[in-house]
Amino acid sequence: MEAEGTANLLIGDLSPTFRLSQLHLSKIWREFGSAIHWEIAMKQFLHVWNPIRSMLIVPLLRFAIVVCITMTVMILLEKLFVGAISLVVQIFKLKPEKRYKWEPIEKDEELGNSVYPMVLVQIPMYNEKEVYKLSIGAACALEWPSDRLIIQVLDDSTDTVCKDMVGQECQRWKSKGVNIMHEVRNNRKGYKAGALKEGLQHDFVEACEYIAIFDADFQPESDFLLRTIPFLMHNPEIALVQTRWRFVNADECLMTRLQEMSLDYHFKIEQEAGSAMFAFFGFNGTAGVWRTKVISDAGGWKDRTTVEDMDLAVRAGLKGWKFVYVGDVQVKSELPSTFKAYRFQQHRWSCGPANLFKKMAVEIIQNEKVSFGKKLHLMYDFFFLGKFVTHTVTFIYYCVVIPLSVFFPEVAIPYWGVVYVPTMITLCKCMGTPSSFHLVVIWVLFENVMSLHRLKAAFTGLFEAERVNEWIVTEKLGDANKTKPVVIDIKEADKSIDSQLTEPCLPKLKKKKSRFWDRWYYSELTVGIFVLFCGYYDIAFSQRGYYLYLIVQSAAFFVVGFGYVGTPTPNS
């Protein structure tokens, strides 16, 4: 009783601003039953802590809240803006065929196949055992005269078995009259950009007016070229035609469903708005067709970042070229279904743009070929908001600032800034996939978890840290093989080519299972423990009601941290 009275006396002598927090500390200490003279230690600790708290931590936390809320409002305005553009396009049916000249290629008996321009199809791949047959088969099945089509399989595989299998597949199609080439490099310099660049160094490329690019797991429909090439033929100002991705394994697991929600918003809203409003957007690296001369005009493929596709798009945009997004043309592809593969992909997609922005910011500002509005769109909307602000707010605000605020009663976050604005942003983004609206809460929690890696990757790219040039090819598990078989017949010169596009090409090898803790992700677990502690503190002391969010968010970090997301990795 004497110790308790002394404690009350000490607390009463201090300023009222910190009385509540000191009572909390006293209560925690009593619950643990310390045997030392804690009142003396507490007095010494508070003597040092109180000035630091009042003069440094509280002002910094208040400043962080203001900055985060400001950024959140900026994101909301951007979502409303691009959403309004996309809505106008949908309501008034302003499809690309209406905004640009588009006419089907008509056959001419006198000119014959010469009415079709020469097209080069490039398929870069690297140890793609599970999916190489899909992309090669789909490319060979394209409806286009064989004497006007060249297919390049740019194989950087280091697995000799895989390399031989790809070579045999190319030879099989070549024996059936398809003009296909299997090109192998002695090194992987420049990764995908290096392969694409070397593929353009052949003499026959000069005769090709357009270049279509497909990653190894992408399967274009047979009429892909017939629906995209006319945009380039009849509109000399257009440099790129980008089509939409459609995911064959979206229902593979919950993680792929959540990825589908994010990517559907990107294609349906962001790419559509960029195409309609600015005739510019970031090339997605695959499922697109380039005008050949634009690639050389913009400086060719460069390997200075891990987003060679975005790099080329920005440089071409600064030259004044226009891009068009055609959402009605969809190309089947595969989402990464293991969390490890997804993490590597997101690192590359977040690190590369930040690094590119650092290297091109001055060039964008000094450019004189494009309007001020387009430069503003590039600097503010495309790079600053899309590649920095979004990642920063998502992690710093929702996983650091809000949890920390429960420890400081004098720091208040306006209700509209923590509930209304984030809710409106979420509603805007989930409009891309209305069928998955019931997963919106899980999607938000998962995006908050992933923001940890995206923010770290963005800073890695900005400051060119150790992993800035890390390139790990996204693992494909051959999930596209689970779709219904599609048999395509091509008859030309009295030859029939049958392609079983979805035939599995390789039995999956069983690997020895690793220890269960090898699949743990300790950064997620660390943040999960922190958020959980903040939630407990809010329940026990602050009673702000934030624990309703904090407990659930910590659970999401734990689920991911313990590896219970996505499909199991082959060695787990």
XYZ file of C-alpha atoms in Angstrom:
572
model
C 0.000 0.000 0.000
C 2.858 2.348 0.796
C 4.424 1.788 -2.620
C 1.078 2.368 -4.299
C 0.585 5.630 -2.452
C 4.024 6.805 -3.404
C 3.303 6.040 -7.024
C 0.083 8.048 -6.943
C 1.920 10.936 -5.333
C 4.611 10.912 -7.994
C 2.107 10.819 -10.801
C 0.051 13.558 -9.280
C 3.026 15.862 -9.186
C 3.482 15.622 -12.941
C 1.613 17.525 -15.657
C -1.970 16.361 -16.440
C -1.119 15.884 -20.135
C 0.832 12.720 -19.401
C -1.069 11.487 -16.348
C -3.150 8.987 -18.326
C -0.173 7.315 -19.990
C 1.719 7.139 -16.700
C -1.242 5.445 -15.039
C -1.195 2.918 -17.854
C 2.525 2.270 -17.311
C 1.986 1.965 -13.574
C -0.853 -0.501 -14.090
C 1.213 -2.636 -16.458
C 4.120 -2.665 -13.998
C 1.876 -3.687 -11.076
C 0.336 -6.478 -13.127
C 3.773 -7.951 -13.740
C 4.558 -7.712 -9.979
C 8.057 -6.268 -10.112
C 10.087 -6.826 -6.945
C 12.297 -3.733 -7.325
C 11.549 -0.219 -6.159
C 9.834 0.603 -9.371
C 8.610 4.015 -8.274
C 12.155 5.364 -8.316
C 12.907 3.827 -11.720
C 9.591 5.095 -13.050
C 10.312 8.619 -11.905
C 13.716 8.602 -13.578
C 12.301 7.136 -16.775
C 9.462 9.662 -16.955
C 11.865 12.500 -16.284
C 13.638 11.609 -19.536
C 10.636 10.333 -21.498
C 8.187 13.190 -21.016
C 10.250 15.915 -22.736
C 11.081 13.575 -25.634
C 7.442 12.683 -25.975
C 6.070 16.224 -25.855
C 8.776 17.964 -27.882
C 9.635 15.312 -30.490
C 7.410 12.255 -30.817
C 3.972 13.878 -30.570
C 4.790 16.697 -33.073
C 6.308 14.168 -35.479
C 3.277 11.917 -35.213
C 0.915 14.836 -35.805
C 2.969 15.892 -38.823
C 2.906 12.341 -40.173
C -0.880 12.265 -39.817
C -1.259 15.511 -41.764
C 1.048 14.280 -44.542
C -0.641 10.869 -44.769
C -4.151 12.325 -44.864
C -3.063 14.815 -47.519
C -1.642 11.986 -49.622
C -4.799 9.949 -49.083
C -6.922 12.806 -50.401
C -4.574 13.114 -53.402
C -5.061 9.425 -54.157
C -8.851 9.747 -53.837
C -8.964 12.671 -56.274
C -6.856 10.705 -58.758
C -9.121 7.648 -58.459
C -12.204 9.777 -58.976
C -10.599 11.445 -61.996
C -9.572 8.270 -63.833
C -12.813 6.595 -62.787
C -14.827 9.440 -64.313
C -12.897 9.179 -67.590
C -13.430 5.426 -67.738
C -17.120 5.891 -66.964
C -17.536 8.428 -69.774
C -15.830 6.034 -72.180
C -18.211 3.266 -71.147
C -21.396 5.366 -71.185
C -20.752 6.962 -74.564
C -19.095 3.805 -75.924
C -16.002 5.699 -76.991
C -14.103 2.613 -78.007
C -10.727 2.933 -79.757
C -12.404 2.074 -83.072
C -14.380 5.327 -82.727
C -11.482 7.512 -81.603
C -9.120 6.220 -84.274
C -9.481 4.951 -87.811
C -9.901 1.188 -87.920
C -10.711 -0.933 -90.948
C -10.250 -4.669 -91.375
C -7.547 -5.848 -93.730
C -9.262 -6.796 -96.966
C -7.801 -9.424 -99.239
C -6.825 -8.419 -102.754
C -6.522 -11.055 -105.489
C -4.025 -8.973 -107.469
C -1.815 -7.950 -104.543
C -2.205 -11.257 -102.733
C -0.562 -11.488 -99.314
C 1.297 -8.203 -99.823
C -1.703 -6.345 -98.376
C -0.625 -7.797 -95.038
C 2.360 -6.004 -93.491
C 5.344 -8.006 -92.287
C 5.021 -8.780 -88.573
C 7.628 -10.069 -86.150
C 6.426 -11.973 -83.079
C 8.935 -12.130 -80.219
C 8.579 -14.616 -77.347
C 11.254 -14.085 -74.671
C 11.550 -16.974 -72.225
C 13.794 -18.351 -69.508
C 13.544 -21.945 -68.250
C 9.820 -22.032 -69.005
C 9.308 -25.801 -68.849
C 5.678 -25.693 -67.828
C 4.395 -23.102 -70.309
C 6.677 -22.840 -73.325
C 4.347 -24.934 -75.500
C 1.445 -22.605 -74.779
C 3.004 -19.400 -76.097
C 4.740 -21.051 -79.045
C 1.578 -22.894 -80.060
C -0.584 -19.781 -79.753
C 1.879 -17.676 -81.791
C 2.053 -20.296 -84.533
C -1.757 -20.380 -84.641
C -2.126 -16.662 -85.380
C -4.249 -15.915 -88.442
C -1.700 -14.269 -90.699
C -0.043 -15.318 -93.956
C 3.004 -17.427 -93.120
C 5.188 -15.537 -95.613
C 4.328 -12.270 -93.801
C 4.993 -13.538 -90.280
C 8.254 -14.289 -88.466
C 8.265 -15.825 -85.002
C 11.316 -15.442 -82.767
C 11.649 -17.570 -79.642
C 14.290 -15.706 -77.635
C 15.454 -18.446 -75.296
C 17.741 -17.429 -72.431
C 17.303 -20.756 -70.645
C 20.186 -22.008 -68.553
C 18.571 -25.422 -68.138
C 19.948 -27.463 -71.042
C 17.028 -29.890 -70.907
C 14.530 -27.054 -71.172
C 16.534 -25.434 -73.937
C 16.510 -28.658 -75.949
C 12.761 -29.082 -75.432
C 12.085 -25.543 -76.675
C 14.328 -26.164 -79.672
C 12.492 -29.370 -80.519
C 9.130 -27.623 -80.256
C 10.284 -24.865 -82.600
C 11.618 -27.437 -85.040
C 8.299 -29.287 -84.940
C 6.409 -26.164 -85.979
C 9.041 -25.245 -88.551
C 8.609 -28.621 -90.235
C 4.920 -27.743 -90.674
C 5.627 -24.572 -92.604
C 5.766 -21.992 -89.814
C 8.537 -19.399 -90.093
C 9.845 -19.795 -86.552
C 13.351 -19.308 -85.159
C 14.851 -20.558 -81.923
C 17.496 -18.045 -80.853
C 19.804 -18.743 -77.922
C 22.280 -16.355 -76.306
C 25.534 -17.277 -74.604
C 24.726 -14.984 -71.672
C 21.765 -13.265 -70.016
C 23.138 -9.737 -70.221
C 20.275 -7.279 -69.894
C 17.826 -10.100 -69.139
C 14.598 -9.631 -71.103
C 15.649 -6.250 -72.527
C 18.919 -7.762 -73.721
C 17.129 -10.658 -75.414
C 14.650 -8.361 -77.181
C 17.437 -6.010 -78.239
C 19.571 -8.794 -79.685
C 16.550 -10.229 -81.470
C 16.211 -6.977 -83.434
C 19.775 -7.030 -84.746
C 18.986 -9.360 -87.654
C 18.706 -8.007 -91.181
C 15.213 -9.390 -91.730
C 13.846 -7.154 -88.944
C 14.146 -4.137 -91.253
C 11.367 -5.592 -93.394
C 9.040 -6.029 -90.389
C 6.810 -3.008 -89.841
C 5.362 -4.189 -86.534
C 6.510 -6.279 -83.582
C 4.184 -8.239 -81.288
C 5.557 -9.339 -77.916
C 4.264 -12.184 -75.733
C 5.755 -13.553 -72.543
C 6.066 -17.324 -72.256
C 2.750 -17.849 -70.446
C 0.655 -15.626 -72.749
C -1.715 -17.130 -75.284
C -3.187 -14.686 -77.824
C -6.354 -15.591 -79.680
C -5.882 -16.497 -83.331
C -7.346 -13.162 -84.533
C -5.052 -11.044 -82.324
C -3.073 -9.490 -85.175
C -6.173 -8.949 -87.314
C -7.741 -6.857 -84.520
C -4.676 -4.854 -83.475
C -2.535 -4.233 -86.573
C -5.209 -2.069 -88.349
C -4.836 0.592 -85.642
C -1.166 0.945 -86.556
C -1.728 0.703 -90.317
C -4.340 3.485 -90.513
C -3.020 5.805 -87.780
C 0.647 6.729 -88.356
C 0.801 8.623 -85.035
C 0.140 5.467 -82.985
C 3.220 3.648 -81.718
C 1.742 0.972 -79.466
C -1.407 -1.101 -79.204
C -1.776 -2.653 -75.749
C -4.352 -5.358 -75.084
C -5.837 -6.642 -71.857
C -4.659 -9.611 -69.814
C -7.158 -12.329 -68.927
C -6.167 -14.760 -66.221
C -6.757 -18.465 -66.715
C -5.946 -19.327 -63.087
C -7.750 -16.508 -61.280
C -9.725 -19.072 -59.281
C -6.663 -21.100 -58.352
C -6.592 -19.732 -54.792
C -7.586 -16.686 -52.779
C -4.327 -14.904 -53.559
C -4.918 -15.120 -57.308
C -8.441 -13.758 -56.824
C -6.998 -10.760 -54.982
C -4.402 -10.221 -57.707
C -7.160 -10.288 -60.297
C -8.965 -7.472 -58.449
C -5.885 -5.237 -58.539
C -4.958 -5.973 -62.152
C -8.528 -5.663 -63.441
C -8.660 -2.158 -61.984
C -5.325 -1.377 -63.636
C -6.506 -2.465 -67.069
C -10.170 -1.470 -67.010
C -9.729 1.907 -65.329
C -6.127 3.143 -65.352
C -5.074 1.949 -68.809
C -8.422 2.944 -70.324
C -8.234 6.435 -68.818
C -4.609 6.941 -69.857
C -5.395 5.892 -73.403
C -8.538 8.035 -73.723
C -7.262 11.179 -71.992
C -3.528 11.361 -72.686
C -2.915 8.689 -75.368
C -0.232 7.463 -72.959
C 0.142 4.685 -70.415
C 2.813 2.261 -69.299
C 3.467 -0.639 -71.651
C 2.775 -3.861 -69.753
C 5.698 -5.681 -71.326
C 3.616 -8.256 -73.176
C 0.400 -8.714 -75.187
C 1.153 -5.560 -77.164
C 2.192 -4.565 -80.693
C 4.845 -1.917 -81.392
C 5.593 0.010 -84.567
C 9.131 -1.153 -85.306
C 10.608 2.225 -86.158
C 9.368 3.680 -82.854
C 11.592 1.337 -80.861
C 14.701 2.611 -82.630
C 13.396 6.191 -82.625
C 13.033 6.054 -78.835
C 16.523 4.658 -78.329
C 15.857 0.926 -78.377
C 15.575 -1.500 -75.493
C 17.585 -0.518 -72.418
C 18.507 -2.652 -69.444
C 19.233 0.175 -66.996
C 16.202 -0.797 -64.880
C 14.094 -3.912 -64.318
C 11.128 -2.303 -66.132
C 12.455 -2.141 -69.682
C 8.858 -2.014 -70.961
C 7.989 1.122 -68.979
C 11.333 2.674 -69.891
C 10.642 2.293 -73.620
C 7.070 3.550 -73.224
C 8.124 6.732 -71.422
C 10.858 7.493 -73.955
C 8.453 6.910 -76.861
C 5.821 9.069 -75.183
C 8.315 11.902 -74.813
C 8.927 11.675 -78.561
C 5.256 12.537 -79.126
C 4.004 9.081 -80.088
C 0.506 7.969 -79.085
C -0.588 4.737 -77.424
C -3.961 3.034 -77.638
C -5.418 0.493 -75.237
C -7.847 -2.045 -76.720
C -9.668 -3.708 -73.835
C -11.875 -5.852 -76.069
C -8.848 -7.867 -77.172
C -7.889 -10.173 -74.309
C -4.864 -12.427 -74.031
C -4.825 -15.396 -71.688
C -2.044 -15.473 -69.108
C -1.139 -16.934 -65.745
C -0.974 -15.218 -62.350
C 1.751 -16.209 -59.872
C 0.030 -18.558 -57.444
C 2.818 -18.953 -54.900
C 3.534 -16.132 -52.486
C 7.274 -16.366 -53.030
C 6.870 -15.799 -56.765
C 4.405 -12.978 -56.155
C 6.813 -11.219 -53.782
C 9.615 -11.319 -56.343
C 7.280 -9.984 -59.029
C 6.063 -7.113 -56.855
C 9.620 -6.201 -55.914
C 10.521 -5.849 -59.586
C 7.329 -3.945 -60.409
C 7.887 -1.485 -57.534
C 11.666 -1.114 -57.596
C 11.997 -0.619 -61.348
C 9.604 2.357 -61.722
C 11.211 4.193 -58.806
C 14.654 3.687 -60.297
C 13.401 4.770 -63.733
C 11.858 7.931 -62.280
C 15.181 8.845 -60.698
C 16.955 8.440 -64.033
C 14.345 10.191 -66.197
C 12.900 12.984 -64.021
C 15.180 15.682 -65.440
C 14.673 14.449 -69.003
C 10.891 14.610 -68.585
C 10.998 18.142 -67.178
C 13.308 19.436 -69.926
C 11.428 17.760 -72.774
C 10.042 20.192 -75.347
C 8.221 17.807 -77.695
C 5.183 17.145 -75.500
C 2.734 19.499 -73.812
C 2.966 20.675 -70.225
C -0.184 18.695 -69.420
C 1.379 15.434 -70.605
C 4.574 16.108 -68.658
C 2.510 16.886 -65.573
C 0.623 13.621 -66.054
C 3.903 11.723 -66.294
C 5.558 13.366 -63.295
C 2.619 13.674 -60.930
C 0.053 11.036 -61.790
C 2.079 8.281 -63.438
C 5.213 8.343 -61.299
C 4.715 10.335 -58.082
C 1.216 9.196 -57.169
C 1.254 5.781 -58.796
C 4.739 4.634 -57.843
C 5.493 6.449 -54.560
C 2.522 7.965 -52.769
C 0.326 4.860 -52.994
C 2.957 2.567 -51.480
C 3.936 5.100 -48.815
C 0.425 5.825 -47.589
C -0.701 2.225 -47.641
C 2.045 1.067 -45.288
C 3.071 4.140 -43.281
C -0.466 5.364 -42.584
C -2.400 2.133 -42.085
C 0.358 -0.038 -40.590
C 2.466 2.463 -38.629
C 0.836 5.844 -37.931
C -2.670 4.631 -37.015
C -1.344 1.840 -34.754
C 1.107 4.221 -33.031
C -1.600 6.804 -32.359
C -3.194 4.546 -29.716
C -0.234 5.271 -27.417
C -0.737 9.037 -27.552
C -4.166 10.243 -26.322
C -3.355 13.837 -27.245
C -2.912 12.882 -30.936
C -6.213 12.682 -32.791
C -6.935 11.487 -36.317
C -10.071 12.962 -37.916
C -12.749 10.362 -38.445
C -13.172 11.237 -42.120
C -9.436 10.715 -42.666
C -9.392 7.249 -41.174
C -12.771 5.949 -42.388
C -14.546 7.895 -45.121
C -11.693 8.714 -47.507
C -10.072 5.234 -47.381
C -13.482 3.639 -47.890
C -14.133 5.735 -50.988
C -10.718 4.826 -52.416
C -11.447 1.161 -51.824
C -14.839 1.390 -53.527
C -13.268 3.081 -56.546
C -10.599 0.414 -56.937
C -12.849 -2.597 -56.472
C -15.081 -1.479 -59.354
C -12.712 -3.236 -61.733
C -13.954 -6.641 -60.537
C -17.558 -6.344 -59.259
C -17.878 -10.128 -59.020
C -15.264 -10.144 -56.240
C -16.811 -7.334 -54.209
C -17.455 -9.731 -51.319
C -13.679 -10.115 -50.964
C -13.027 -6.390 -50.615
C -12.119 -6.500 -46.899
C -9.660 -9.353 -47.403
C -8.271 -7.566 -50.447
C -7.608 -4.374 -48.443
C -5.872 -6.313 -45.663
C -3.717 -8.204 -48.179
C -2.789 -5.009 -50.034
C -1.688 -3.475 -46.735
C 0.558 -6.459 -46.121
C 2.065 -6.243 -49.616
C 2.673 -2.508 -49.192
C 5.527 -3.409 -46.845
C 7.493 -4.937 -49.718
C 6.388 -2.424 -52.331
C 7.537 0.511 -50.216
C 10.849 -1.194 -49.441
C 11.307 -1.959 -53.148
C 10.448 1.622 -54.150
C 13.120 2.998 -51.812
C 15.544 0.371 -53.108
C 15.019 1.693 -56.614
C 15.110 5.344 -55.589
C 18.385 5.032 -53.688
C 19.777 2.253 -55.921
C 20.340 -0.123 -53.041
C 21.657 -3.677 -53.247
C 18.642 -5.349 -54.931
C 17.960 -2.547 -57.418
C 18.834 -4.667 -60.473
C 17.561 -7.977 -59.133
C 15.685 -9.862 -61.848
C 14.002 -13.120 -60.883
C 11.682 -14.526 -63.517
C 8.180 -15.040 -62.132
C 7.688 -18.752 -61.576
C 4.974 -20.365 -63.681
C 3.367 -23.570 -62.492
C 1.575 -24.380 -65.716
C -1.819 -23.446 -64.272
C -2.951 -22.556 -67.759
C -2.914 -26.277 -68.467
C -5.975 -26.647 -66.279
C -8.184 -24.816 -68.747
C -10.235 -26.671 -71.308
C -8.219 -27.819 -74.318
C -8.499 -25.650 -77.417
C -7.732 -27.231 -80.774
C -6.815 -24.781 -83.520
C -6.606 -25.814 -87.164
C -4.657 -23.709 -89.641
C -4.980 -24.618 -93.278
C -2.520 -23.077 -95.615
C -0.938 -24.463 -98.770
C -2.968 -27.647 -98.260
C -1.351 -28.227 -94.858
C -3.175 -28.603 -91.584
C -1.534 -27.680 -88.326
C -3.221 -28.909 -85.199
C -2.212 -27.350 -81.938
C -3.306 -28.775 -78.610
C -2.523 -25.502 -76.856
C -3.217 -26.622 -73.349
C -1.521 -30.003 -73.367
C 0.739 -30.351 -70.310
C 4.307 -30.495 -71.477
C 6.203 -31.788 -68.467
C 5.389 -33.783 -65.356
C 6.062 -31.769 -62.224
C 8.908 -33.083 -60.136
C 8.351 -33.837 -56.488
C 10.875 -32.232 -54.203
C 11.767 -33.050 -50.655
C 9.687 -31.128 -48.164
C 11.511 -28.489 -46.178
C 11.087 -27.607 -42.537
C 7.906 -25.693 -41.791
C 9.688 -22.606 -40.478
C 11.587 -22.230 -43.746
C 8.440 -20.842 -45.320
C 7.989 -18.162 -42.649
C 8.364 -14.503 -43.662
C 9.839 -12.706 -40.706
C 9.248 -9.134 -41.835
C 5.493 -9.807 -41.993
C 5.579 -11.548 -38.620
C 7.436 -8.606 -37.040
C 4.913 -6.065 -38.302
C 2.084 -8.393 -37.273
C 3.375 -8.539 -33.682
C 3.655 -4.748 -33.578
C 0.127 -4.192 -34.898
C -1.277 -6.837 -32.537
C 0.349 -5.170 -29.532
C -1.131 -1.831 -30.588
C -4.543 -3.464 -30.843
C -4.204 -4.957 -27.345
C -3.135 -1.586 -25.938
C -6.172 0.057 -27.531
C -8.477 -2.510 -25.903
C -6.852 -2.257 -22.474
C -6.138 1.460 -22.233
C -6.814 3.831 -25.148
C -10.258 2.491 -26.065
C -10.408 4.403 -29.349
C -11.977 1.548 -31.220
C -8.999 1.107 -33.558
C -8.541 -2.423 -32.231
C -11.376 -3.553 -34.525
C -9.074 -2.877 -37.449
C -5.711 -3.559 -35.785
C -6.520 -7.075 -34.614
C -7.786 -8.110 -38.049
C -4.856 -6.479 -39.837
C -2.369 -8.213 -37.537
C -4.084 -11.502 -38.361
C -3.495 -10.822 -42.056
C 0.207 -10.241 -41.405
C 0.391 -13.498 -39.449
C -1.412 -15.506 -42.136
C 1.020 -14.235 -44.753
C 4.005 -14.403 -42.424
C 3.420 -18.062 -41.599
C 3.107 -18.864 -45.310
C -0.602 -19.699 -45.384
C -1.311 -17.765 -48.565
C -1.222 -18.865 -52.187
C -0.595 -22.402 -53.330
C 2.154 -24.368 -51.550
C 5.592 -24.014 -53.100
C 7.019 -27.218 -54.584
C 9.530 -27.588 -51.737
C 7.189 -26.766 -48.865
